[in-house]
Short mmCIF file of C-alpha atoms in Angstrom, two decimals:
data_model
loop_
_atom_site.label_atom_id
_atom_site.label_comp_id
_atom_site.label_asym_id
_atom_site.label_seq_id
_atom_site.Cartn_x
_atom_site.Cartn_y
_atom_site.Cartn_z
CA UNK A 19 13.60 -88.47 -41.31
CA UNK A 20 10.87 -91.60 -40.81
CA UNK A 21 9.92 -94.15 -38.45
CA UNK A 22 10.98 -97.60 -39.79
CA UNK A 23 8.26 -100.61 -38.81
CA UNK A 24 8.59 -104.20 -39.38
CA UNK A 25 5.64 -106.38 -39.20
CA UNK A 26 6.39 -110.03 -38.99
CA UNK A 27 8.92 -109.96 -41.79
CA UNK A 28 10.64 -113.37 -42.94
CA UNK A 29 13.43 -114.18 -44.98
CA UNK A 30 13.50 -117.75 -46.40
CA UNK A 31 16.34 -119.30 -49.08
CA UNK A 32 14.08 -122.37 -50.75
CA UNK A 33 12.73 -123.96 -47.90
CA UNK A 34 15.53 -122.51 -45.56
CA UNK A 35 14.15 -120.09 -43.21
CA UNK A 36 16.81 -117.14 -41.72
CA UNK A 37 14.33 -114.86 -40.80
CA UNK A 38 11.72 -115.93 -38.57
CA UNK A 39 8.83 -113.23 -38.15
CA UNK A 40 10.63 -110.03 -36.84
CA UNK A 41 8.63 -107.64 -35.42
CA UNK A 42 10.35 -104.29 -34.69
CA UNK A 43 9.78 -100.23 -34.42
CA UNK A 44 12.65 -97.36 -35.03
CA UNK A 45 11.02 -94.35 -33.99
CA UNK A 46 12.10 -91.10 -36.39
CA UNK A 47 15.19 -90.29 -35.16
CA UNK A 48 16.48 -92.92 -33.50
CA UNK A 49 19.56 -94.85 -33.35
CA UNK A 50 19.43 -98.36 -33.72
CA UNK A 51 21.83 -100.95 -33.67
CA UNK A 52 21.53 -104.61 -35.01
CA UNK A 53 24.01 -106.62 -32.89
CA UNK A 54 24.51 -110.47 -32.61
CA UNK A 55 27.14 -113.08 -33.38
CA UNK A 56 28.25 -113.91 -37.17
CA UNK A 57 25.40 -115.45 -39.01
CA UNK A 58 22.55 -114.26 -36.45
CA UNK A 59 20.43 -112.37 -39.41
CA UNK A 60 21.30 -108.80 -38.62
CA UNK A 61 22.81 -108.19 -42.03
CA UNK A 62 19.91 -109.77 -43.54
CA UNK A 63 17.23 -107.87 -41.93
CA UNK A 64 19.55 -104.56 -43.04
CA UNK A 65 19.49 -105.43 -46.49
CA UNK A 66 15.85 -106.44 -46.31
CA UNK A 67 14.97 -102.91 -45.02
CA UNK A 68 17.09 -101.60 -48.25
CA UNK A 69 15.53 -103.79 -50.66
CA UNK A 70 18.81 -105.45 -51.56
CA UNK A 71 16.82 -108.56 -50.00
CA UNK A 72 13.48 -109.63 -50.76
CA UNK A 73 11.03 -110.29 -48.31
CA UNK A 74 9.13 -113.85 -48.31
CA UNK A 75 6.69 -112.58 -45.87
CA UNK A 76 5.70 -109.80 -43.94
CA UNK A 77 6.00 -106.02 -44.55
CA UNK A 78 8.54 -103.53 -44.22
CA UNK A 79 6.95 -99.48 -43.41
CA UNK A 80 9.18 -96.69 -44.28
CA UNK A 81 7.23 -93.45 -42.94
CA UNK A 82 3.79 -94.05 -44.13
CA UNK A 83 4.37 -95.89 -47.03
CA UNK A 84 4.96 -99.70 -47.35
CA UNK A 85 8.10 -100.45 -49.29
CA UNK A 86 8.25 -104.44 -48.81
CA UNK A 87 8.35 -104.78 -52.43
CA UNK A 88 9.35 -101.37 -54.01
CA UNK A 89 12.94 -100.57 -55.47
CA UNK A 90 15.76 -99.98 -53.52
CA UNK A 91 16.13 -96.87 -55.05
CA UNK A 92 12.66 -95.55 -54.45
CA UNK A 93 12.75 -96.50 -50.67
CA UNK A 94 14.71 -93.25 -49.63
CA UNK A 95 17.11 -95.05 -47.63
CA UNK A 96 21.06 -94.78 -48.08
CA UNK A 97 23.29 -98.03 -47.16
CA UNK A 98 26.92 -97.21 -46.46
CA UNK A 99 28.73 -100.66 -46.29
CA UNK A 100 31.80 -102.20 -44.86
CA UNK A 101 33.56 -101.66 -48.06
CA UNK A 102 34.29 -97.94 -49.34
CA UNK A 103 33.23 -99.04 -52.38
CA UNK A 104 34.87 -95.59 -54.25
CA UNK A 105 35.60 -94.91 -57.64
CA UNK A 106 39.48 -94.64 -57.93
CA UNK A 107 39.65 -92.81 -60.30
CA UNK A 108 37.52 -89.91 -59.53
CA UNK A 109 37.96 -87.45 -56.30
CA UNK A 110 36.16 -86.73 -53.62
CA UNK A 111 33.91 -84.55 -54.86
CA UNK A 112 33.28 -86.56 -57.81
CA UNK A 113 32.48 -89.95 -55.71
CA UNK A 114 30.39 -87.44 -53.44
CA UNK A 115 28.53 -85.75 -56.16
CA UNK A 116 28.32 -89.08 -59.16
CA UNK A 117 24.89 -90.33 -57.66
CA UNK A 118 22.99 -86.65 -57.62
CA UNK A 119 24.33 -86.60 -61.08
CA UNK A 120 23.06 -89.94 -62.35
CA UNK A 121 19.80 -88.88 -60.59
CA UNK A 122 19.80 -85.61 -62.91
CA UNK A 123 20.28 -83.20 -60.28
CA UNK A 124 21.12 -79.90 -61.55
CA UNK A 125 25.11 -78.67 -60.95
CA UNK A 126 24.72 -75.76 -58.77
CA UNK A 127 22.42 -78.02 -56.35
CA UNK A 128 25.23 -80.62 -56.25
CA UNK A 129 27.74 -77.99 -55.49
CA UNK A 130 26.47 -77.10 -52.23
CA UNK A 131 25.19 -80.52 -50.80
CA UNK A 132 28.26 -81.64 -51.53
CA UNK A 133 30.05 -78.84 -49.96
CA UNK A 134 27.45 -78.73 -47.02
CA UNK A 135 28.32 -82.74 -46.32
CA UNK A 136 31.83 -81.76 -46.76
CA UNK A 137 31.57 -79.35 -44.08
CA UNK A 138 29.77 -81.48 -41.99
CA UNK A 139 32.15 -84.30 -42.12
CA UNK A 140 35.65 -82.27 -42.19
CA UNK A 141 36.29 -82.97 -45.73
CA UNK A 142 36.62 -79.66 -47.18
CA UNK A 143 40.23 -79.71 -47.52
CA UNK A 144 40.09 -83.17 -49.39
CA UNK A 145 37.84 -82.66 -52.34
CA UNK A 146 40.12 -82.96 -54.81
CA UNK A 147 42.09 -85.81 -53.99
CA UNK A 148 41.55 -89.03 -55.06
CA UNK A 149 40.92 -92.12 -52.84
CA UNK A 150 44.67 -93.63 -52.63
CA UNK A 151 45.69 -90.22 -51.10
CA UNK A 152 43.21 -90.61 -48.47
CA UNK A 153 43.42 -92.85 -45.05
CA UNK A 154 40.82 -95.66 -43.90
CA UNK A 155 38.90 -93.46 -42.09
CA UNK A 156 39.22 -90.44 -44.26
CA UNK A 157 38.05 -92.68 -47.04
CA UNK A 158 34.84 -94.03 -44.76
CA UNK A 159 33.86 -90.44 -44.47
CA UNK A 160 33.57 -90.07 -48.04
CA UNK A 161 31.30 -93.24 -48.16
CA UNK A 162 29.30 -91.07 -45.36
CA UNK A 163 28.73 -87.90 -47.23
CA UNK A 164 27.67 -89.72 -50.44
CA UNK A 165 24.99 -91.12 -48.38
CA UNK A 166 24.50 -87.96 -46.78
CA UNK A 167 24.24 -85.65 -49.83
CA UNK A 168 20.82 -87.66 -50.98
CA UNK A 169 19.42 -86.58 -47.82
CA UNK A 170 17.69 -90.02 -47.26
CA UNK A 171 14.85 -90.76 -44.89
CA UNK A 172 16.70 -93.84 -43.23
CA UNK A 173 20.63 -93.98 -42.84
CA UNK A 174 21.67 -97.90 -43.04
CA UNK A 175 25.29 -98.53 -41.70
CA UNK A 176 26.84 -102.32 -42.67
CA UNK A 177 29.35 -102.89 -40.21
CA UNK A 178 31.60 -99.62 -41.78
CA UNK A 179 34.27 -99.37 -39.17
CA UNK A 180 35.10 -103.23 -39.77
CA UNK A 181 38.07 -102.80 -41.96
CA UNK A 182 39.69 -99.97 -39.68
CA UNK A 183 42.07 -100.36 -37.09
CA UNK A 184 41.43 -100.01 -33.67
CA UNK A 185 42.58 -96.21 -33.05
CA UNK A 186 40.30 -95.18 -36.42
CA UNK A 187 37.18 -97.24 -35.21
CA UNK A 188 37.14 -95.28 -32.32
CA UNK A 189 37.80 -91.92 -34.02
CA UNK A 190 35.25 -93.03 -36.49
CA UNK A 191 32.82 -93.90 -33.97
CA UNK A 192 33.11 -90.19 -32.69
CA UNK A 193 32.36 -88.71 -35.50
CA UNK A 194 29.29 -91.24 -36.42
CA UNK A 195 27.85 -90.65 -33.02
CA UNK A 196 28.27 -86.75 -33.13
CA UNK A 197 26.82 -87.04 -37.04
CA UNK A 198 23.62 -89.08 -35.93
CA UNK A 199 23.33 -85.70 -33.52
CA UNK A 200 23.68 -82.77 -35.60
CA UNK A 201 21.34 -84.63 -38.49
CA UNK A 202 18.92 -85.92 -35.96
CA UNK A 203 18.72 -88.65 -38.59
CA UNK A 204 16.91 -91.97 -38.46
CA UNK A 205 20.07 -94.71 -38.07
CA UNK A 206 19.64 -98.26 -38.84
CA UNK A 207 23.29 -99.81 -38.21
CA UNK A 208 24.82 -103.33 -38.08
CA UNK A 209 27.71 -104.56 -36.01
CA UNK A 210 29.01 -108.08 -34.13
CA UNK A 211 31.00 -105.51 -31.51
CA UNK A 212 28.96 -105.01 -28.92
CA UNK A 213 30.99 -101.75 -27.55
CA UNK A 214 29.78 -100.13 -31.02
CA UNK A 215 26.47 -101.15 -29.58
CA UNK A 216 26.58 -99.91 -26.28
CA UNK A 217 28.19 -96.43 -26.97
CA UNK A 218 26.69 -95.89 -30.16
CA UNK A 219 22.76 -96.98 -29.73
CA UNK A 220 19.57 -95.27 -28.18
CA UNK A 221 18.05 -99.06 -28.72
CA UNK A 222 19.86 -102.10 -29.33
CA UNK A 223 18.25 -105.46 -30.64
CA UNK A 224 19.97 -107.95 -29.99
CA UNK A 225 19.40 -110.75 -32.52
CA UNK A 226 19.92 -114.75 -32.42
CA UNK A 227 19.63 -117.37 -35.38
CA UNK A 228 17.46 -115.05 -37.16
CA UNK A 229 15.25 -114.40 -33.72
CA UNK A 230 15.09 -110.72 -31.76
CA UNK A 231 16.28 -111.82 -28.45
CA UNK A 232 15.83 -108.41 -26.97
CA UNK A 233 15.27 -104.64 -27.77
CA UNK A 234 16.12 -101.99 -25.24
CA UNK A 235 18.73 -99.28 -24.50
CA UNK A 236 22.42 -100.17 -23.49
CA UNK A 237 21.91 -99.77 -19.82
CA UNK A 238 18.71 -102.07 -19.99
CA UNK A 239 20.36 -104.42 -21.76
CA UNK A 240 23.26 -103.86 -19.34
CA UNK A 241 21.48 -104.44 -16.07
CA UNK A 242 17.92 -106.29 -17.07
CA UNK A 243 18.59 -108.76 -19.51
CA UNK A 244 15.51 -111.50 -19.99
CA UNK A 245 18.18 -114.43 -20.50
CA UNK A 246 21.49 -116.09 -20.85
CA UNK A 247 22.50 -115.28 -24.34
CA UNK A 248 22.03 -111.58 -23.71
CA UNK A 249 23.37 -111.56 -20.47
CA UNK A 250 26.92 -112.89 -21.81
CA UNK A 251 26.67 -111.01 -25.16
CA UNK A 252 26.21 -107.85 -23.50
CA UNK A 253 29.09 -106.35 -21.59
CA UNK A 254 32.61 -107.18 -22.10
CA UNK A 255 34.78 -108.52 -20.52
CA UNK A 256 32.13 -111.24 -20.61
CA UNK A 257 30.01 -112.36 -17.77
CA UNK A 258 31.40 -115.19 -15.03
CA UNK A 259 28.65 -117.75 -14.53
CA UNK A 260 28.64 -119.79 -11.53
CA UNK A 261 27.22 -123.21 -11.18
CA UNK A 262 24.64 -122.95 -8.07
CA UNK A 263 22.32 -125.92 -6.04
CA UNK A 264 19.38 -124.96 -3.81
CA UNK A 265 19.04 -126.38 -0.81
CA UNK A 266 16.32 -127.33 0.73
CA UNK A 267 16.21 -123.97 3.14
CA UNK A 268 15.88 -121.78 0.34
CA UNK A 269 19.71 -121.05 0.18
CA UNK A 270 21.72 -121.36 -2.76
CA UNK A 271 25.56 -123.16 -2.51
CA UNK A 272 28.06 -122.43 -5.25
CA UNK A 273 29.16 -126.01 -6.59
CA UNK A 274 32.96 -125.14 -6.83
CA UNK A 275 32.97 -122.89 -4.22
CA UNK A 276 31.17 -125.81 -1.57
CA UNK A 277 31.40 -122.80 1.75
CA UNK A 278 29.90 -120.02 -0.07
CA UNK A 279 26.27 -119.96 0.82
CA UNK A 280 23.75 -117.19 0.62
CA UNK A 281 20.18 -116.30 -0.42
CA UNK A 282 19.51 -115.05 -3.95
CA UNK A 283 17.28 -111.98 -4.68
CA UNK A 284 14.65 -113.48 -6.39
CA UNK A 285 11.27 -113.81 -5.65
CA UNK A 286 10.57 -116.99 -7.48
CA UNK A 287 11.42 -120.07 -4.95
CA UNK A 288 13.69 -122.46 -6.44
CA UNK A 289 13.14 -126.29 -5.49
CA UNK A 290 15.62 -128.27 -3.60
CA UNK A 291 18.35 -129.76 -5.66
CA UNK A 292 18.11 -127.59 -8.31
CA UNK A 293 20.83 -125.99 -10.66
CA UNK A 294 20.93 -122.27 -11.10
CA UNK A 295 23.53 -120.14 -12.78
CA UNK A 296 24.96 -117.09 -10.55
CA UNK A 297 26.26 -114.46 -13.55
CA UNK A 298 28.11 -111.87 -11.94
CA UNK A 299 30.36 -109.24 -14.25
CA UNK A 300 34.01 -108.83 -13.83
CA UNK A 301 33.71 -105.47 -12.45
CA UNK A 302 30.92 -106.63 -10.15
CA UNK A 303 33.38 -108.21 -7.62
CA UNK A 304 32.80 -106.36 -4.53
CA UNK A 305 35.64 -106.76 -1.77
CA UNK A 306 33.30 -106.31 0.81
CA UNK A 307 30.61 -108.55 -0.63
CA UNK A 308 29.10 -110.78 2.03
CA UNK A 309 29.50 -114.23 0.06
CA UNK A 310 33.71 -114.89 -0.38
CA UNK A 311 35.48 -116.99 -2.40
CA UNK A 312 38.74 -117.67 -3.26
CA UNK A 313 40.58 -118.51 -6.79
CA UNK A 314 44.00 -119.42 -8.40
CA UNK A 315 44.97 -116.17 -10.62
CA UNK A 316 46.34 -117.83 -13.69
CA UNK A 317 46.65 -114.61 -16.18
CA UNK A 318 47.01 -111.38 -15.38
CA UNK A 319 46.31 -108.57 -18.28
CA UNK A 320 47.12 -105.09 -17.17
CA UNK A 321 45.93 -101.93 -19.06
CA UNK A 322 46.84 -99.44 -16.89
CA UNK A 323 43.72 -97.84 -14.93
CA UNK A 324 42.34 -101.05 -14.80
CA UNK A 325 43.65 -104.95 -15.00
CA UNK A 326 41.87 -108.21 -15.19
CA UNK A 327 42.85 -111.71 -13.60
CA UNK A 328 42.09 -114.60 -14.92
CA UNK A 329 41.55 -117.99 -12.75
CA UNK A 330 41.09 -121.44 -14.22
CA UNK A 331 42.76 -120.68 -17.55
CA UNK A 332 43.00 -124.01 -19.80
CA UNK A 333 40.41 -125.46 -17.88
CA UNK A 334 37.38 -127.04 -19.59
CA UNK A 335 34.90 -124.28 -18.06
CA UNK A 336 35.50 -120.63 -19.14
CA UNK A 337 37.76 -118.75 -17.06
CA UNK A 338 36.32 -116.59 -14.00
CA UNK A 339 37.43 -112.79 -15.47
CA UNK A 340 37.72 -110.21 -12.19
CA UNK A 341 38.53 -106.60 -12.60
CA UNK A 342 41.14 -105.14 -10.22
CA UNK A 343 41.52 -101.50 -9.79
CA UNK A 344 43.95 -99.35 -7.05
CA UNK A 345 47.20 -99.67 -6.56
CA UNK A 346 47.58 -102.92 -4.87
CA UNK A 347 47.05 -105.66 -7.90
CA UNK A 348 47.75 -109.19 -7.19
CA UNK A 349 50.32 -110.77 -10.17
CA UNK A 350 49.15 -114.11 -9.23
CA UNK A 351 48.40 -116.80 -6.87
CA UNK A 352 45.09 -117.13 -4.73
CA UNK A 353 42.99 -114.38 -4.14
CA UNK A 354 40.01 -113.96 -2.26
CA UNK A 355 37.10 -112.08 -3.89
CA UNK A 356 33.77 -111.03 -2.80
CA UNK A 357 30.29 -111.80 -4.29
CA UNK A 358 27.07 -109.39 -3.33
CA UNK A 359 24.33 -111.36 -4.10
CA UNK A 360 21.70 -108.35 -4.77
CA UNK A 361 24.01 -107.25 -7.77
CA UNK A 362 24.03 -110.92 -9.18
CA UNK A 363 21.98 -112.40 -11.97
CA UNK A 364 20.50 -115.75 -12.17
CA UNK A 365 19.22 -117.72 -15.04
CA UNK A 366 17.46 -121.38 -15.61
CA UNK A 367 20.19 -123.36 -16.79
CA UNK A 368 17.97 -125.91 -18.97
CA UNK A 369 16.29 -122.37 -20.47
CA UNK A 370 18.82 -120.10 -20.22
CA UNK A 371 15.99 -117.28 -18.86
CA UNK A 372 16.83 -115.05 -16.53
CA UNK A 373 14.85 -115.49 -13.04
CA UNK A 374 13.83 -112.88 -11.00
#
């Protein structure tokens, strides 16, 4: 497996730039996840690592050679995508084996990757059935091991649980996660859903309008985001922002919330009159947090071990989300909730950086 480097790498349509000077490193190895709303790049970049997109500028390293402008089939990377993409007509073994084939690999070689990715991936019982007899995640597997039986240098995953349902994507995500282990493989994969992300990723980068926001493992990402947009994107339910004024004392005052008053933890002083935005996660509510505030529960959603009211539903700001766990669980009306200022974050609303 190889280290993957990108070195200031741009992507431009005509005079339309969509890729705007990435620089990034995947260690040999590694996991990495490309996350980010629809239409942030992150499919781009993938396909520019796999050569399936050129590169207007910049260079892409696979291991110690540069591949920015060498085949896609000379780069040693495998790509499986959101599609299957299987021949119907053949079986398992034959959609497994048809690329070492094409590539002139002798028969008894094929036999046994095939049968070692097989093995690997719990599809020894299915190798001669054909794709309709086969389930969405059964099928996904197959697109796996015909990636695995090249035995690439970098593994490139295109949002592949996207067409399963939600009890497959996480059985799927199981077996992805305990695949990445037993290959020790170098993982490039793409996904909007940030729980893929989280639970799947050593490193995450986080990418914006063709932009890396931020590169860093879940729990960095988690607890030390550098601004807004990867504050909110990270975590889910998402995070509540408050609107906040500093006063001329040093204090901060929620604006909706005109008696709750503290001092934020952060070292940079914030001028009188200012706005700040107090982001504080849903299960970040403390009851015994010092600054208390109370809302109208709207919407309740219970899952069992955990439910989540909702206050100021069909309002024009975004709801407040709080996460209630025990046995005593409002249904509604006015709660009172508690704030600790030391877990909260803050962020520049004209910049949307975090402060600190």
């Amino acid at each position: 497996m190889s280290k993957v480097a990108l070195s200031k790498v741009v992507k431009k349509y005509g005079g339309l730039e969509v890729i705007h000077g990435v620089d990034l490193e995947i260690e040999k190895g590694e996991f990495v996840v490309f996350v980010g709303p629809s239409g942030c790049g992150k499919s781009t970049l993938l396909r520019m690592i796999a050569g399936l997109e050129g590169t207007s500028a910049g260079t892409i390293a696979i291991g110690t050679r540069d591949v920015t402008h060498i085949d896609p089939a000379k780069r040693g990377v495998a790509m499986v995508f959101q599609t299957y993409a299987l021949y119907p007509h053949m079986t398992v073994r034959e959609n497994m084996s048809f690329g070492l084939k094409m590539g002139g690999m002798n028969a008894a070689e094929i036999k046994t990757k095939v049968a070692d990715a097989a093995k690997v991936l719990k599809l020894d019982t299915y190798l001669d059935r054909k794709p309709k007899a086969l389930s969405g995640g059964q099928r996904q597997r197959v697109a796996i091991g015909r990636a695995i039986v090249r035995q690439p240098e970098v593994f490139l995953f295109d949002e592949p649980l996207s067409n399963l349902d939600a009890e497959l994507r996480v059985q799927m995500r199981l077996e992805i996660a305990r695949l990445h282990k037993e290959l020790a493989a170098t993982m490039i994969y793409v996904t909007h859903d940030q729980v893929e992300a989280m639970t799947l990723a050593d490193k995450i980068v986080v990418l914006r309008d063709g932009r890396v926001e931020q590169v860093g493992t879940p729990i960095a990402l988690y607890e030390d985001p550098v601004n807004l947009f990867v504050a909110q994107f990270i975590g889910s339910p998402r995070m509540n922002l408050f609107r906040a004024r500093a006063e001329a004392d040093g204090l901060l005052r929620l604006v909706d919330f005109a008696d709750a008053v503290f001092a934020a933890s952060i070292s940079k002083s914030v001028p009188a009159g200012a706005e700040v935005l107090v982001g504080v996660r849903p299960e970040q509510f403390d009851n015994n947090g010092p600054v208390r505030i109370s809302v109208q529960v709207d919407v309740v959603e219970n899952l069992g071990g955990v439910s989540f009211a909702y206050a100021g539903v069909g309002h024009e700001a975004e709801p407040y989300c709080i996460e209630l766990r025990g046995k005593s669980r409002p249904e509604g009306g006015t709660i009172t909730i508690g704030i600790d200022p030391a877990a909260a974050l803050y962020f520049d609303p004209a910049t949307g950086l975090r402060l600190k």
